[in-house]
């Protein structure tokens, strides 16, 4: 679960990380009051969307008067930002964050993330603040500092001091950095985060301040993070993915035109790969799970068909926990209820396979049966005109 910048800063500040004073605007009528609560002489007005690159897209403005701040906030509110992370359609701005400007002497980078190869939390830092860490890794990998944290001991002061000295900080700046890094680690752990990123981390005199922040929360921990779960902004998420979550379906929208309905994440990945291998383009990743009832299969079809780009659907089921006859019943019910007008290829293997195939053949519906994954991929690619 992604958080907006202002939400991330609220959590960081609660754990002791210094952030600039600011306020969020949820509708244009609040702009004047929020700006009047802040002191100049500089104001920073920021669009709040779940995407990076806001500044280059015109979503961040630095102004030197309250009147200019009001004007900038009105301009940004409601605009559509197009960044490399939003795609060509962009995202409409429904929230604006306004904060006091601060003196910037240096810009640094700091993040905490789960290194899945090491199965440990890793602290990363760089003197190249303001840049994407991917760019730094490509252009100047020697400028990335890393500190792996032992889960038993946790973050210790010497870890933070090592990073502070590596960033070239001196005197009271080191003290400020150590306190900030330890506080950021506390926020990471207490919020069940999978990522805490401060970029840029600004050196202002003897102090360090988080000028921009990003936090991603582990979805599996939301059951014990009630307050954070309430921060979810569903307007920033794909409607089909939200519906999928409500129906216990794992769905991710892609850019292709062949819908995929599969049981098991590994099989879903293999299905997308073989579709691509035979010249097609998958429109989604959709895992209905091992024991999906008929109702869930019906919802899966509805979600796939919400995508107007879908020109055909491939159902690939290897039944172990599930049963082919149950899946076949769900497919038949979905075709009748949803009224599928695109080619539908079904490949079934596993438990109750003969019963499942018989249900499909006796249904009288336009369902293309396939024997094996290669046959299924070839048939759906041909049926959608991609071959």
mmCIF file of N, CA and C in Angstrom, residues 74-171:
data_model
loop_
_atom_site.group_PDB
_atom_site.id
_atom_site.type_symbol
_atom_site.label_atom_id
_atom_site.label_comp_id
_atom_site.label_asym_id
_atom_site.label_seq_id
_atom_site.Cartn_x
_atom_site.Cartn_y
_atom_site.Cartn_z
ATOM 1 N N UNK A 74 -4.036 26.584 -6.730
ATOM 2 C CA UNK A 74 -5.234 26.515 -7.579
ATOM 3 C C UNK A 74 -4.918 25.943 -8.952
ATOM 4 N N UNK A 75 -3.719 26.246 -9.461
ATOM 5 C CA UNK A 75 -3.324 25.722 -10.767
ATOM 6 C C UNK A 75 -3.085 24.214 -10.709
ATOM 7 N N UNK A 76 -2.460 23.759 -9.623
ATOM 8 C CA UNK A 76 -2.101 22.337 -9.515
ATOM 9 C C UNK A 76 -3.314 21.482 -9.186
ATOM 10 N N UNK A 77 -4.199 22.013 -8.342
ATOM 11 C CA UNK A 77 -5.376 21.220 -7.937
ATOM 12 C C UNK A 77 -6.247 20.934 -9.165
ATOM 13 N N UNK A 78 -6.470 19.664 -9.442
ATOM 14 C CA UNK A 78 -7.312 19.270 -10.570
ATOM 15 C C UNK A 78 -6.570 19.044 -11.871
ATOM 16 N N UNK A 79 -5.279 19.408 -11.930
ATOM 17 C CA UNK A 79 -4.532 19.202 -13.175
ATOM 18 C C UNK A 79 -4.205 17.717 -13.340
ATOM 19 N N UNK A 80 -3.910 17.304 -14.548
ATOM 20 C CA UNK A 80 -3.514 15.926 -14.826
ATOM 21 C C UNK A 80 -2.012 15.889 -15.041
ATOM 22 N N UNK A 81 -1.327 15.158 -14.173
ATOM 23 C CA UNK A 81 0.127 15.047 -14.265
ATOM 24 C C UNK A 81 0.502 13.800 -15.043
ATOM 25 N N UNK A 82 1.386 13.963 -15.999
ATOM 26 C CA UNK A 82 1.894 12.835 -16.768
ATOM 27 C C UNK A 82 3.383 12.692 -16.459
ATOM 28 N N UNK A 83 3.741 11.581 -15.827
ATOM 29 C CA UNK A 83 5.132 11.309 -15.495
ATOM 30 C C UNK A 83 5.489 9.928 -16.019
ATOM 31 N N UNK A 84 6.769 9.564 -15.986
ATOM 32 C CA UNK A 84 7.144 8.215 -16.437
ATOM 33 C C UNK A 84 6.447 7.102 -15.659
ATOM 34 N N UNK A 85 5.986 7.396 -14.443
ATOM 35 C CA UNK A 85 5.352 6.370 -13.624
ATOM 36 C C UNK A 85 3.828 6.355 -13.750
ATOM 37 N N UNK A 86 3.225 7.368 -14.351
ATOM 38 C CA UNK A 86 1.768 7.390 -14.483
ATOM 39 C C UNK A 86 1.292 6.760 -15.773
ATOM 40 N N UNK A 87 2.184 6.660 -16.768
ATOM 41 C CA UNK A 87 1.751 6.248 -18.092
ATOM 42 C C UNK A 87 1.221 7.453 -18.853
ATOM 43 N N UNK A 88 0.910 7.279 -20.134
ATOM 44 C CA UNK A 88 0.490 8.409 -20.975
ATOM 45 C C UNK A 88 -0.813 9.054 -20.540
ATOM 46 N N UNK A 89 -1.673 8.297 -19.830
ATOM 47 C CA UNK A 89 -2.945 8.862 -19.394
ATOM 48 C C UNK A 89 -2.811 9.829 -18.239
ATOM 49 N N UNK A 90 -1.720 9.726 -17.481
ATOM 50 C CA UNK A 90 -1.503 10.620 -16.356
ATOM 51 C C UNK A 90 -2.446 10.357 -15.194
ATOM 52 N N UNK A 91 -2.333 11.185 -14.151
ATOM 53 C CA UNK A 91 -3.193 11.092 -12.972
ATOM 54 C C UNK A 91 -3.686 12.482 -12.593
ATOM 55 N N UNK A 92 -4.976 12.554 -12.272
ATOM 56 C CA UNK A 92 -5.552 13.826 -11.854
ATOM 57 C C UNK A 92 -5.204 14.094 -10.394
ATOM 58 N N UNK A 93 -4.893 15.343 -10.090
ATOM 59 C CA UNK A 93 -4.487 15.725 -8.738
ATOM 60 C C UNK A 93 -5.720 16.069 -7.908
ATOM 61 N N UNK A 94 -5.943 15.303 -6.836
ATOM 62 C CA UNK A 94 -7.073 15.537 -5.934
ATOM 63 C C UNK A 94 -6.629 16.066 -4.577
ATOM 64 N N UNK A 95 -5.313 16.090 -4.340
ATOM 65 C CA UNK A 95 -4.780 16.575 -3.079
ATOM 66 C C UNK A 95 -3.517 17.382 -3.347
ATOM 67 N N UNK A 96 -3.376 18.477 -2.619
ATOM 68 C CA UNK A 96 -2.199 19.340 -2.756
ATOM 69 C C UNK A 96 -1.595 19.550 -1.379
ATOM 70 N N UNK A 97 -0.282 19.446 -1.300
ATOM 71 C CA UNK A 97 0.427 19.649 -0.037
ATOM 72 C C UNK A 97 1.223 20.933 -0.126
ATOM 73 N N UNK A 98 1.079 21.788 0.871
ATOM 74 C CA UNK A 98 1.776 23.075 0.897
ATOM 75 C C UNK A 98 2.629 23.122 2.155
ATOM 76 N N UNK A 99 3.903 23.454 2.014
ATOM 77 C CA UNK A 99 4.779 23.495 3.177
ATOM 78 C C UNK A 99 5.739 24.671 3.114
ATOM 79 N N UNK A 100 6.298 24.989 4.255
ATOM 80 C CA UNK A 100 7.263 26.075 4.335
ATOM 81 C C UNK A 100 8.578 25.656 3.699
ATOM 82 N N UNK A 101 9.186 26.570 2.951
ATOM 83 C CA UNK A 101 10.490 26.296 2.373
ATOM 84 C C UNK A 101 11.577 26.386 3.435
ATOM 85 N N UNK A 102 12.685 25.686 3.214
ATOM 86 C CA UNK A 102 13.810 25.745 4.147
ATOM 87 C C UNK A 102 15.094 25.995 3.363
ATOM 88 N N UNK A 103 16.115 26.411 4.080
ATOM 89 C CA UNK A 103 17.423 26.622 3.476
ATOM 90 C C UNK A 103 18.020 25.268 3.097
ATOM 91 N N UNK A 104 18.520 25.171 1.873
ATOM 92 C CA UNK A 104 19.091 23.912 1.392
ATOM 93 C C UNK A 104 20.579 24.113 1.118
ATOM 94 N N UNK A 105 21.418 23.455 1.926
ATOM 95 C CA UNK A 105 22.866 23.516 1.712
ATOM 96 C C UNK A 105 23.361 22.336 0.886
ATOM 97 N N UNK A 106 22.805 21.141 1.146
ATOM 98 C CA UNK A 106 23.152 19.937 0.384
ATOM 99 C C UNK A 106 21.928 19.051 0.281
ATOM 100 N N UNK A 107 21.878 18.228 -0.758
ATOM 101 C CA UNK A 107 20.800 17.259 -0.925
ATOM 102 C C UNK A 107 21.391 15.853 -0.906
ATOM 103 N N UNK A 108 20.861 15.015 -0.033
ATOM 104 C CA UNK A 108 21.306 13.636 0.114
ATOM 105 C C UNK A 108 20.162 12.674 -0.161
ATOM 106 N N UNK A 109 20.481 11.417 -0.201
ATOM 107 C CA UNK A 109 19.474 10.356 -0.397
ATOM 108 C C UNK A 109 19.570 9.371 0.753
ATOM 109 N N UNK A 110 18.405 8.920 1.248
ATOM 110 C CA UNK A 110 18.379 7.923 2.321
ATOM 111 C C UNK A 110 17.161 7.024 2.137
ATOM 112 N N UNK A 111 17.344 5.734 2.333
ATOM 113 C CA UNK A 111 16.193 4.825 2.268
ATOM 114 C C UNK A 111 16.439 3.598 3.127
ATOM 115 N N UNK A 112 15.349 2.984 3.535
ATOM 116 C CA UNK A 112 15.345 1.701 4.223
ATOM 117 C C UNK A 112 14.423 0.777 3.442
ATOM 118 N N UNK A 113 14.864 -0.411 3.160
ATOM 119 C CA UNK A 113 14.050 -1.331 2.382
ATOM 120 C C UNK A 113 14.360 -2.762 2.790
ATOM 121 N N UNK A 114 13.493 -3.670 2.377
ATOM 122 C CA UNK A 114 13.711 -5.089 2.629
ATOM 123 C C UNK A 114 14.509 -5.668 1.468
ATOM 124 N N UNK A 115 15.725 -6.119 1.764
ATOM 125 C CA UNK A 115 16.543 -6.793 0.759
ATOM 126 C C UNK A 115 16.148 -8.271 0.780
ATOM 127 N N UNK A 116 15.366 -8.690 -0.184
ATOM 128 C CA UNK A 116 14.811 -10.041 -0.156
ATOM 129 C C UNK A 116 15.879 -11.099 -0.424
ATOM 130 N N UNK A 117 16.960 -10.732 -1.086
ATOM 131 C CA UNK A 117 18.028 -11.710 -1.304
ATOM 132 C C UNK A 117 18.760 -12.020 -0.003
ATOM 133 N N UNK A 118 18.851 -11.019 0.885
ATOM 134 C CA UNK A 118 19.517 -11.201 2.171
ATOM 135 C C UNK A 118 18.534 -11.511 3.295
ATOM 136 N N UNK A 119 17.236 -11.247 3.025
ATOM 137 C CA UNK A 119 16.185 -11.405 4.031
ATOM 138 C C UNK A 119 16.442 -10.516 5.250
ATOM 139 N N UNK A 120 16.914 -9.311 4.958
ATOM 140 C CA UNK A 120 17.216 -8.351 6.014
ATOM 141 C C UNK A 120 16.864 -6.940 5.547
ATOM 142 N N UNK A 121 16.690 -6.050 6.517
ATOM 143 C CA UNK A 121 16.488 -4.636 6.197
ATOM 144 C C UNK A 121 17.838 -4.027 5.842
ATOM 145 N N UNK A 122 17.860 -3.238 4.783
ATOM 146 C CA UNK A 122 19.089 -2.594 4.336
ATOM 147 C C UNK A 122 18.910 -1.084 4.314
ATOM 148 N N UNK A 123 19.888 -0.388 4.877
ATOM 149 C CA UNK A 123 19.930 1.071 4.847
ATOM 150 C C UNK A 123 20.778 1.491 3.663
ATOM 151 N N UNK A 124 20.232 2.353 2.813
ATOM 152 C CA UNK A 124 20.970 2.856 1.656
ATOM 153 C C UNK A 124 21.038 4.378 1.735
ATOM 154 N N UNK A 125 22.177 4.924 1.323
ATOM 155 C CA UNK A 125 22.347 6.376 1.334
ATOM 156 C C UNK A 125 23.264 6.781 0.196
ATOM 157 N N UNK A 126 23.166 8.056 -0.184
ATOM 158 C CA UNK A 126 24.009 8.560 -1.255
ATOM 159 C C UNK A 126 24.137 10.077 -1.131
ATOM 160 N N UNK A 127 25.250 10.583 -1.604
ATOM 161 C CA UNK A 127 25.443 12.037 -1.656
ATOM 162 C C UNK A 127 24.666 12.658 -2.812
ATOM 163 N N UNK A 128 24.126 11.814 -3.696
ATOM 164 C CA UNK A 128 23.417 12.300 -4.891
ATOM 165 C C UNK A 128 21.932 12.429 -4.608
ATOM 166 N N UNK A 129 21.550 13.313 -3.692
ATOM 167 C CA UNK A 129 20.144 13.524 -3.390
ATOM 168 C C UNK A 129 19.414 14.193 -4.528
ATOM 169 N N UNK A 130 18.111 13.922 -4.630
ATOM 170 C CA UNK A 130 17.304 14.512 -5.691
ATOM 171 C C UNK A 130 17.256 13.678 -6.951
ATOM 172 N N UNK A 131 18.167 12.697 -7.070
ATOM 173 C CA UNK A 131 18.170 11.802 -8.226
ATOM 174 C C UNK A 131 17.500 10.492 -7.864
ATOM 175 N N UNK A 132 16.932 9.815 -8.860
ATOM 176 C CA UNK A 132 16.424 8.465 -8.629
ATOM 177 C C UNK A 132 17.600 7.553 -8.324
ATOM 178 N N UNK A 133 17.435 6.687 -7.339
ATOM 179 C CA UNK A 133 18.539 5.820 -6.935
ATOM 180 C C UNK A 133 18.954 4.893 -8.075
ATOM 181 N N UNK A 134 18.016 4.592 -8.992
ATOM 182 C CA UNK A 134 18.351 3.755 -10.146
ATOM 183 C C UNK A 134 19.361 4.472 -11.045
ATOM 184 N N UNK A 135 19.189 5.796 -11.189
ATOM 185 C CA UNK A 135 20.131 6.571 -11.999
ATOM 186 C C UNK A 135 21.500 6.611 -11.349
ATOM 187 N N UNK A 136 21.516 6.775 -10.031
ATOM 188 C CA UNK A 136 22.795 6.799 -9.313
ATOM 189 C C UNK A 136 23.495 5.457 -9.453
ATOM 190 N N UNK A 137 22.738 4.367 -9.315
ATOM 191 C CA UNK A 137 23.316 3.028 -9.426
ATOM 192 C C UNK A 137 23.932 2.805 -10.801
ATOM 193 N N UNK A 138 23.305 3.396 -11.824
ATOM 194 C CA UNK A 138 23.796 3.216 -13.194
ATOM 195 C C UNK A 138 24.996 4.107 -13.483
ATOM 196 N N UNK A 139 24.917 5.374 -13.034
ATOM 197 C CA UNK A 139 25.945 6.351 -13.408
ATOM 198 C C UNK A 139 27.089 6.449 -12.403
ATOM 199 N N UNK A 140 26.787 6.261 -11.127
ATOM 200 C CA UNK A 140 27.822 6.411 -10.098
ATOM 201 C C UNK A 140 27.590 5.426 -8.954
ATOM 202 N N UNK A 141 27.715 4.125 -9.220
ATOM 203 C CA UNK A 141 27.436 3.123 -8.191
ATOM 204 C C UNK A 141 28.319 3.247 -6.962
ATOM 205 N N UNK A 142 29.510 3.829 -7.111
ATOM 206 C CA UNK A 142 30.419 3.990 -5.979
ATOM 207 C C UNK A 142 29.905 5.006 -4.965
ATOM 208 N N UNK A 143 28.883 5.783 -5.352
ATOM 209 C CA UNK A 143 28.333 6.797 -4.447
ATOM 210 C C UNK A 143 27.146 6.294 -3.630
ATOM 211 N N UNK A 144 26.862 4.998 -3.734
ATOM 212 C CA UNK A 144 25.794 4.392 -2.936
ATOM 213 C C UNK A 144 26.401 3.676 -1.732
ATOM 214 N N UNK A 145 25.967 4.071 -0.559
ATOM 215 C CA UNK A 145 26.412 3.444 0.685
ATOM 216 C C UNK A 145 25.330 2.479 1.157
ATOM 217 N N UNK A 146 25.760 1.327 1.681
ATOM 218 C CA UNK A 146 24.797 0.335 2.163
ATOM 219 C C UNK A 146 25.195 -0.157 3.547
ATOM 220 N N UNK A 147 24.199 -0.388 4.381
ATOM 221 C CA UNK A 147 24.408 -0.977 5.697
ATOM 222 C C UNK A 147 23.305 -1.987 5.949
ATOM 223 N N UNK A 148 23.665 -3.261 6.025
ATOM 224 C CA UNK A 148 22.697 -4.321 6.289
ATOM 225 C C UNK A 148 22.465 -4.412 7.797
ATOM 226 N N UNK A 149 21.190 -4.488 8.186
ATOM 227 C CA UNK A 149 20.821 -4.493 9.601
ATOM 228 C C UNK A 149 20.475 -5.918 10.041
ATOM 229 N N UNK A 150 21.146 -6.384 11.077
ATOM 230 C CA UNK A 150 20.831 -7.697 11.623
ATOM 231 C C UNK A 150 19.468 -7.627 12.311
ATOM 232 N N UNK A 151 18.538 -8.508 11.969
ATOM 233 C CA UNK A 151 17.188 -8.414 12.550
ATOM 234 C C UNK A 151 17.151 -8.648 14.054
ATOM 235 N N UNK A 152 18.119 -9.370 14.583
ATOM 236 C CA UNK A 152 18.131 -9.639 16.025
ATOM 237 C C UNK A 152 18.567 -8.408 16.818
ATOM 238 N N UNK A 153 19.557 -7.687 16.302
ATOM 239 C CA UNK A 153 20.088 -6.520 17.017
ATOM 240 C C UNK A 153 19.368 -5.229 16.641
ATOM 241 N N UNK A 154 18.879 -5.158 15.399
ATOM 242 C CA UNK A 154 18.239 -3.941 14.944
ATOM 243 C C UNK A 154 19.255 -2.864 14.588
ATOM 244 N N UNK A 155 18.757 -1.680 14.285
ATOM 245 C CA UNK A 155 19.627 -0.557 13.947
ATOM 246 C C UNK A 155 20.323 -0.049 15.204
ATOM 247 N N UNK A 156 21.633 0.073 15.143
ATOM 248 C CA UNK A 156 22.421 0.570 16.264
ATOM 249 C C UNK A 156 23.074 1.904 15.897
ATOM 250 N N UNK A 157 23.396 2.731 16.886
ATOM 251 C CA UNK A 157 23.973 4.051 16.586
ATOM 252 C C UNK A 157 25.199 4.010 15.685
ATOM 253 N N UNK A 158 26.046 2.983 15.842
ATOM 254 C CA UNK A 158 27.262 2.967 15.017
ATOM 255 C C UNK A 158 26.934 2.753 13.537
ATOM 256 N N UNK A 159 25.814 2.065 13.248
ATOM 257 C CA UNK A 159 25.372 1.930 11.855
ATOM 258 C C UNK A 159 25.099 3.311 11.262
ATOM 259 N N UNK A 160 24.346 4.120 12.015
ATOM 260 C CA UNK A 160 23.980 5.455 11.550
ATOM 261 C C UNK A 160 25.203 6.361 11.426
ATOM 262 N N UNK A 161 26.143 6.260 12.397
ATOM 263 C CA UNK A 161 27.350 7.092 12.327
ATOM 264 C C UNK A 161 28.193 6.734 11.104
ATOM 265 N N UNK A 162 28.282 5.439 10.804
ATOM 266 C CA UNK A 162 29.042 5.002 9.630
ATOM 267 C C UNK A 162 28.489 5.635 8.356
ATOM 268 N N UNK A 163 27.166 5.645 8.229
ATOM 269 C CA UNK A 163 26.538 6.250 7.056
ATOM 270 C C UNK A 163 26.749 7.765 7.055
ATOM 271 N N UNK A 164 26.607 8.408 8.236
ATOM 272 C CA UNK A 164 26.775 9.864 8.329
ATOM 273 C C UNK A 164 28.173 10.285 7.894
ATOM 274 N N UNK A 165 29.184 9.586 8.373
ATOM 275 C CA UNK A 165 30.563 9.913 7.972
ATOM 276 C C UNK A 165 30.768 9.639 6.493
ATOM 277 N N UNK A 166 30.150 8.553 5.981
ATOM 278 C CA UNK A 166 30.267 8.242 4.563
ATOM 279 C C UNK A 166 29.656 9.308 3.672
ATOM 280 N N UNK A 167 28.672 10.044 4.199
ATOM 281 C CA UNK A 167 28.028 11.129 3.449
ATOM 282 C C UNK A 167 28.792 12.449 3.569
ATOM 283 N N UNK A 168 29.887 12.428 4.321
ATOM 284 C CA UNK A 168 30.700 13.633 4.454
ATOM 285 C C UNK A 168 30.166 14.640 5.449
ATOM 286 N N UNK A 169 29.316 14.198 6.358
ATOM 287 C CA UNK A 169 28.770 15.111 7.365
ATOM 288 C C UNK A 169 29.779 15.316 8.483
ATOM 289 N N UNK A 170 29.665 16.485 9.149
ATOM 290 C CA UNK A 170 30.631 16.823 10.172
ATOM 291 C C UNK A 170 29.944 17.443 11.383
ATOM 292 N N UNK A 171 30.604 17.347 12.538
ATOM 293 C CA UNK A 171 30.145 18.014 13.744
ATOM 294 C C UNK A 171 28.715 17.692 14.118
#
